[in-house]
Coordinates of C-alpha atoms in Angstrom, one line a residue:
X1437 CA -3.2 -59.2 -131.1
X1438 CA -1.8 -60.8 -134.5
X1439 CA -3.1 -57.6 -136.4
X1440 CA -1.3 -55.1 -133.6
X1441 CA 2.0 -57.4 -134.0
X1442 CA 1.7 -56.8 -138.0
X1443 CA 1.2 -52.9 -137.6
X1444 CA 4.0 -52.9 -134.8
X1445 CA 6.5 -55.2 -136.4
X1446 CA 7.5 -52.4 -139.6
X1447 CA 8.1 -49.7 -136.8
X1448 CA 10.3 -52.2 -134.5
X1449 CA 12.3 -53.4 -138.2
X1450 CA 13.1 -50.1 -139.0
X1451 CA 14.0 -48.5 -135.8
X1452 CA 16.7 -51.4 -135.4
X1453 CA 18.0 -50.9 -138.6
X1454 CA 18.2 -47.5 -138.1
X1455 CA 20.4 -48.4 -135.0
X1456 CA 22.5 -50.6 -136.4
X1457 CA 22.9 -48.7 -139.7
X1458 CA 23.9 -45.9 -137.5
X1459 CA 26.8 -47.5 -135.7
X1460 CA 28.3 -49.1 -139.5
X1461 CA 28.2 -45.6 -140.6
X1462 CA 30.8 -44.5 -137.8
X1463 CA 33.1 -46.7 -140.1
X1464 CA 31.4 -45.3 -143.1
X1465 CA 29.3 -48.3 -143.9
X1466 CA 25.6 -48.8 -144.3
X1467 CA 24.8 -52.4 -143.1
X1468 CA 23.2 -53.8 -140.2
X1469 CA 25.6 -56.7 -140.0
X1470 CA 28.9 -54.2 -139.6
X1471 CA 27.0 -52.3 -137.4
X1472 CA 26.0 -55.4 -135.1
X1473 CA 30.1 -56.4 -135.6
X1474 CA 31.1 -52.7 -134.5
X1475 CA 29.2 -53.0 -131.4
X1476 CA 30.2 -56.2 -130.6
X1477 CA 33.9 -55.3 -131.1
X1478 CA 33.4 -52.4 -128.4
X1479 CA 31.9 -54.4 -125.9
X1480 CA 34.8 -56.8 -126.5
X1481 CA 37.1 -53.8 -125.0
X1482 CA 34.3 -52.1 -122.9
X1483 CA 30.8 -53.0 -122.0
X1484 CA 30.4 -49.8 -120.9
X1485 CA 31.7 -47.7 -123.6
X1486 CA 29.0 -50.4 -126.0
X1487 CA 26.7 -48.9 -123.6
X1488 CA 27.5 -45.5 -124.1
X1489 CA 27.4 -46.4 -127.7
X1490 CA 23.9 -48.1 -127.9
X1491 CA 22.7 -45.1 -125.8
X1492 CA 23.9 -42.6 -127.8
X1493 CA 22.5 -44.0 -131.2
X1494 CA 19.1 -44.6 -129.5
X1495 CA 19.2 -40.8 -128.2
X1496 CA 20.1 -39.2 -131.8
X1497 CA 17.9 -41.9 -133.5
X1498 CA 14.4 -41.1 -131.7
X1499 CA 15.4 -37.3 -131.5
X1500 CA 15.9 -37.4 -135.7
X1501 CA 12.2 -39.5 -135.9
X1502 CA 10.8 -36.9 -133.5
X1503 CA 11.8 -34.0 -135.5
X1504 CA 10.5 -35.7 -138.6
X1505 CA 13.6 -36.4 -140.7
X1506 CA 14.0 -37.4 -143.9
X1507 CA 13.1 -41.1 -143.1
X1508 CA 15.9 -42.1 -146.1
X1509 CA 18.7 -40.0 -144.1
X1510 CA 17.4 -41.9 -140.6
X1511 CA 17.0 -46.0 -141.9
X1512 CA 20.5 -45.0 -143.7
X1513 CA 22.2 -44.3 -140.3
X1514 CA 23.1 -40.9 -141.4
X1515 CA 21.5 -39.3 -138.2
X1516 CA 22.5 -41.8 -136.2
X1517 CA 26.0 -42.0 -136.3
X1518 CA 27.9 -39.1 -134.8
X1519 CA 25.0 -40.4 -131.0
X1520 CA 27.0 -43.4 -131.0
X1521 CA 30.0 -41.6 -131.2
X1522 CA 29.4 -39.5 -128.5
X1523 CA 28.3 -42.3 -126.3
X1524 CA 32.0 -44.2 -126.7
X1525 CA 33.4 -41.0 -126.4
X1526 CA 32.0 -39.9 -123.5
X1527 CA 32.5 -43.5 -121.5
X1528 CA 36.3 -43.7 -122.9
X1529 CA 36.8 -40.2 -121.3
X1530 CA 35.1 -39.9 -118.1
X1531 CA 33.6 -42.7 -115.5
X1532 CA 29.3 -43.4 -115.2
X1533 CA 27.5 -40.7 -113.8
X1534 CA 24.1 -39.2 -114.0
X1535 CA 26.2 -36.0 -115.3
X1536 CA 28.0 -38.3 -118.2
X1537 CA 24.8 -40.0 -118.8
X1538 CA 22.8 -36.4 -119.5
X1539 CA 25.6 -35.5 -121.7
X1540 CA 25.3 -38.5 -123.8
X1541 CA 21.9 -38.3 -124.2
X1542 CA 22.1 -34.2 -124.7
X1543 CA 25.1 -34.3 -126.9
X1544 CA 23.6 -37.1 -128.8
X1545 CA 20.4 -35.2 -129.6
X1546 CA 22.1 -31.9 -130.1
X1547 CA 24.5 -34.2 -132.9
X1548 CA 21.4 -34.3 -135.0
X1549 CA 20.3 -30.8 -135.3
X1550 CA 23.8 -29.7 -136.4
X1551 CA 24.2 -32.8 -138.5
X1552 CA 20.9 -31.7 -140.0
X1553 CA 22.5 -28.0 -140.5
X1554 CA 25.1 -29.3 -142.3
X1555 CA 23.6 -31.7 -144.5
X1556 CA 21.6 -28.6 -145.7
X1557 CA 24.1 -25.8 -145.8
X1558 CA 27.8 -27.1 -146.3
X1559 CA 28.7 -28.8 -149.8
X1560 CA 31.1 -30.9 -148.0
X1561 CA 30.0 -34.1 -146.3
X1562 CA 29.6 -33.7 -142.4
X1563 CA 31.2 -37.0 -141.6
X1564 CA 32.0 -36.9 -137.9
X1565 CA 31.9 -33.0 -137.7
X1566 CA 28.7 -32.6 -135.3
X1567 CA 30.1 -35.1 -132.5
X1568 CA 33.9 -33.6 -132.7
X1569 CA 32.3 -30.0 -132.2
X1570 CA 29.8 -31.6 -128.9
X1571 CA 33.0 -33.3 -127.4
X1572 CA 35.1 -30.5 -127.5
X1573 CA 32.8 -27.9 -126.0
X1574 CA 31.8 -31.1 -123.1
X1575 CA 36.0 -31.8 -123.0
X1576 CA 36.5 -27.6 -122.5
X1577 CA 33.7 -27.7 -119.6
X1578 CA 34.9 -31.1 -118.0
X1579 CA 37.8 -28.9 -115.6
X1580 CA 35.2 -26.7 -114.4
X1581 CA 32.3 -29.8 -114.4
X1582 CA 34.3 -32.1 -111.8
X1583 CA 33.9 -35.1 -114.1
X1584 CA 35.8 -38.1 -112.9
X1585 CA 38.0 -39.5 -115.6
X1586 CA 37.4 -43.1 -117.0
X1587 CA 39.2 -45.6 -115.4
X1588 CA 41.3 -48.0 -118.1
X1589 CA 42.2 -51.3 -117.0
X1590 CA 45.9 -52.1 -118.6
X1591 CA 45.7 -55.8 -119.8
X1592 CA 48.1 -58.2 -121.6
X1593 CA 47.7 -57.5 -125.4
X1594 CA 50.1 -59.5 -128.3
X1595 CA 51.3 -56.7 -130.6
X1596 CA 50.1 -56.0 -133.9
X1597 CA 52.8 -52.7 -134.5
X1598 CA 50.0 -50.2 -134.1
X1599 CA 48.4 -51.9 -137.0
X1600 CA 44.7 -53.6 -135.5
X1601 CA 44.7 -51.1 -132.8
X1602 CA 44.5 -48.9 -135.2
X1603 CA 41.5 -49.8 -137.1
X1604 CA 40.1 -50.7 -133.3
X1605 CA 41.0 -46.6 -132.5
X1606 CA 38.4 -45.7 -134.7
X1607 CA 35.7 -46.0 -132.3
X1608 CA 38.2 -45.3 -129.7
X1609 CA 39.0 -49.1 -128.7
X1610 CA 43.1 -49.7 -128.2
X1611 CA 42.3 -53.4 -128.7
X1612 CA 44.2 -55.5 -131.5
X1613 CA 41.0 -58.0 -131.0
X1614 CA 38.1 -55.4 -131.4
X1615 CA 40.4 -54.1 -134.5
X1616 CA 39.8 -57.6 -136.1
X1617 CA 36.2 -57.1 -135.3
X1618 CA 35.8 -53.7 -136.7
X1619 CA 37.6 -55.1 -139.8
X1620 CA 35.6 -57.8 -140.3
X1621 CA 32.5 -55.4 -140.4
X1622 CA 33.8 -53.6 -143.2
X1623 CA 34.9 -56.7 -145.0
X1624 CA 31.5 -58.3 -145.0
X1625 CA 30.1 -54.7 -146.0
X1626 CA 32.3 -53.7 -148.9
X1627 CA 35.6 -55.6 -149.4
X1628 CA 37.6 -52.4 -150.8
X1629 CA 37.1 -50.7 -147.4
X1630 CA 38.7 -53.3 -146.0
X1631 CA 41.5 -52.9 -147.9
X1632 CA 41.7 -49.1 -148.0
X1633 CA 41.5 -49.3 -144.1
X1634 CA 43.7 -51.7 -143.3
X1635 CA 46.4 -49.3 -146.3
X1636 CA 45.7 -46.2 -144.7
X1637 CA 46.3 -47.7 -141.1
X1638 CA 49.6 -49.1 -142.3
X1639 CA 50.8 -46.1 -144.5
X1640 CA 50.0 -43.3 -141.3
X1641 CA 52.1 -46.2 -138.8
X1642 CA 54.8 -45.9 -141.1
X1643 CA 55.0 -42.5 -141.3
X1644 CA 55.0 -42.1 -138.0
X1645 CA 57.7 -44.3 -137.3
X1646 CA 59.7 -42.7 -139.9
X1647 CA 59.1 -39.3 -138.0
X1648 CA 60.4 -40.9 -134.6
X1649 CA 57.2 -39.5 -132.9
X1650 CA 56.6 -41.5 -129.5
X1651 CA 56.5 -45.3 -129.5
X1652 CA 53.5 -45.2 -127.2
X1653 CA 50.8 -43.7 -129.1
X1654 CA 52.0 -45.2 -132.7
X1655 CA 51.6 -48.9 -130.8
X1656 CA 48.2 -47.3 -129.5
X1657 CA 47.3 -46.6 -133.0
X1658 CA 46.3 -43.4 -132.5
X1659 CA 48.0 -42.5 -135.7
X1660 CA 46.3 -44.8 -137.6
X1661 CA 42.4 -44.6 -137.3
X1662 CA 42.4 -40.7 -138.8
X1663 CA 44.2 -42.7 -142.2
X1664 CA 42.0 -45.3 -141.5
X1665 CA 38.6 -43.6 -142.2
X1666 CA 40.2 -40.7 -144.6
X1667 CA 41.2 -43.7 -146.8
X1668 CA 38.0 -45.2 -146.5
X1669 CA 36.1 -41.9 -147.1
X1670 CA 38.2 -41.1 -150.1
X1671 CA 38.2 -44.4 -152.1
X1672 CA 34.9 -44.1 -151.9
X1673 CA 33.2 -44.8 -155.5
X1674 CA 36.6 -43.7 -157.2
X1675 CA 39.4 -45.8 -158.9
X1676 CA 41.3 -43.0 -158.9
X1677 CA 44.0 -44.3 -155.3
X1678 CA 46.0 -41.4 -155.2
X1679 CA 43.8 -39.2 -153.2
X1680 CA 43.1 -41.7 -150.3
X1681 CA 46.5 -42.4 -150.6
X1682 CA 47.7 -38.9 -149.5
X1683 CA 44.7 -38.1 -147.3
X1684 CA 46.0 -41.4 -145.0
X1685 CA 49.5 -39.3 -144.9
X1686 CA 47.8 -35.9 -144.3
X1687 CA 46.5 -37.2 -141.4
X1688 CA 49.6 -37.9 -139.4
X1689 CA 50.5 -34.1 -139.1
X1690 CA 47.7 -33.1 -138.6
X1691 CA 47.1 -35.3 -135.3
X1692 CA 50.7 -33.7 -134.4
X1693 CA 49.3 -30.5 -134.8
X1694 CA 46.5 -31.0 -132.2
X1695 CA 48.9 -32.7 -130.0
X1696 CA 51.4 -30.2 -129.7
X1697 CA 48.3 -27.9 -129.3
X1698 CA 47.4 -30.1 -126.6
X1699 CA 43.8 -30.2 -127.9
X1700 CA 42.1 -33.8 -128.2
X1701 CA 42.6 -34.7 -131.9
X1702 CA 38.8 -37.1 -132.4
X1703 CA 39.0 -38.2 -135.5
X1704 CA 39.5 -34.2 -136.4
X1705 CA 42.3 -35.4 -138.6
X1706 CA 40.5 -37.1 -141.3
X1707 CA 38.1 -34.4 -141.4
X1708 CA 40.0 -31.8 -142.1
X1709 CA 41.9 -34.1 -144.2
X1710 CA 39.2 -35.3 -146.5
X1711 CA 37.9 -31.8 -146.9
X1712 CA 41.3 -30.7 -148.0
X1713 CA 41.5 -33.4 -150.7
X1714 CA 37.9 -34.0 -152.0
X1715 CA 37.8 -30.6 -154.1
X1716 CA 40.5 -31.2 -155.4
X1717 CA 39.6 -34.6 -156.2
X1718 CA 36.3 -33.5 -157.7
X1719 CA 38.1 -30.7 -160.1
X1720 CA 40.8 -33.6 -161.5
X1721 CA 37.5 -35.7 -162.8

């Protein structure tokens, strides 16, 4: 029995790192600790949506082990990530059912193969490409699918302008609380993310405000979380501030362009954002 517990135990440690890793990396961080913190903040909002979450990142984490992975790009979260995403996603949009739970698992596991794709064919990083693309084909079906729509509770919240709501919209939580959360699970990963986070979140509210665009969505922070992870994503392993600096701003027109489209933005913003702005970050080194 002790000998079967010794050959077990490295399989067990690595497939909940893997799980953990995967959900920090939805804020761009690779630590178990953020990614426990992450979850944690999400059930604070939702216990479903953590479920969603935990079954998404379990889905995309055995489908990237079964389809034998580069077992660096799995323990590192990497294949992980965009599952979890799906799973939130999912339960913020439309309420438990076998159907939403087939999608989570289907989307989750389809999330690795294009995640894969891109890894090996686009010179840009993927960041939360795969799961955008899955949610928007599952969001185009949904009329046609009879999905019921998720059910919000509105509750009593203290105001933070926008600010902690929107570092808690990043995994789709309008909750100033699971903001603090989130933050907290950068800080204890990498102190400058924190920063850059909290700067991008700010910089986007303000331009929003500046902009008069609706009250409602800026105190939502649904402006913020696209600045939130395009400064996060751009600081990254750079002194040089200027870039996540504008990619923060970018994202605010860029969420009104999906908006007035009447398409559902994701965190399509800071993608398209950080794509704009890392080549031309890489040709001014």
């Amino acid at each position: 029995m002790c000998s079967f517990c010794i050959s077990i135990y490295p399989k067990i440690s690595f497939f909940f790192i893997s799980l953990l890793r995967g959900i920090s990396q939805v804020i761009l961080q690779e630590n178990v600790l953020s990614g426990a913190l992450f979850l944690f903040g999400v059930a604070v909002n939702s216990i479903i949506m953590a479920l969603g979450t935990a079954l998404g990142v379990i889905t995309a984490t055995i489908c990237a082990v079964a389809l034998h992975y580069p077992v660096k790009h799995i323990k590192a979260g990497l294949l992980g990530y965009n599952g979890a995403l799906i799973g939130v996603v999912i339960f913020s949009l439309y309420a438990p059912s076998p159907l939403t739970v087939l999608f989570i698992i289907g989307g989750s596991a389809l999330t690795v193969l294009i995640m894969r794709l891109m890894m090996i064919h686009i010179p840009l990083p993927a960041y939360t490409a795969p799961y955008i693309l899955v949610i928007w084909v599952i969001w185009g079906m949904a009329p046609t699918l009879g999905l019921e729509p998720a059910v919000t509770s509105l509750s009593e919240k203290f105001s933070t302008w926008g600010i902690l709501a929107g570092v808690g919209q990043v995994i789709f939580q309008d909750n100033a609380i699971t903001g603090i959360c989130f933050l907290v699970g950068i800080f204890v990963s990498n102190k400058s993310h924190a920063l850059w986070s909290l700067i991008g979140v700010v910089l986007a509210t303000l331009l929003a405000e500046l902009l008069s665009l609706p009250p409602t969505p800026i105190l939502a922070g649904i402006f913020g979380y696209n600045a939130s992870l395009s400064a996060i994503a751009l600081a990254n392993k750079s002194k040089y501030w200027l870039a996540p600096l504008v990619g923060s701003l970018l994202t605010v027109p860029i969420t009104m362009v999906f908006m007035g489209a009447d398409i559902i933005a994701l965190s399509a913003p800071f993608v398209i954002s950080s794509w704009a702005i890392l080549p031309l970050k890489k040709c001014s080194h």
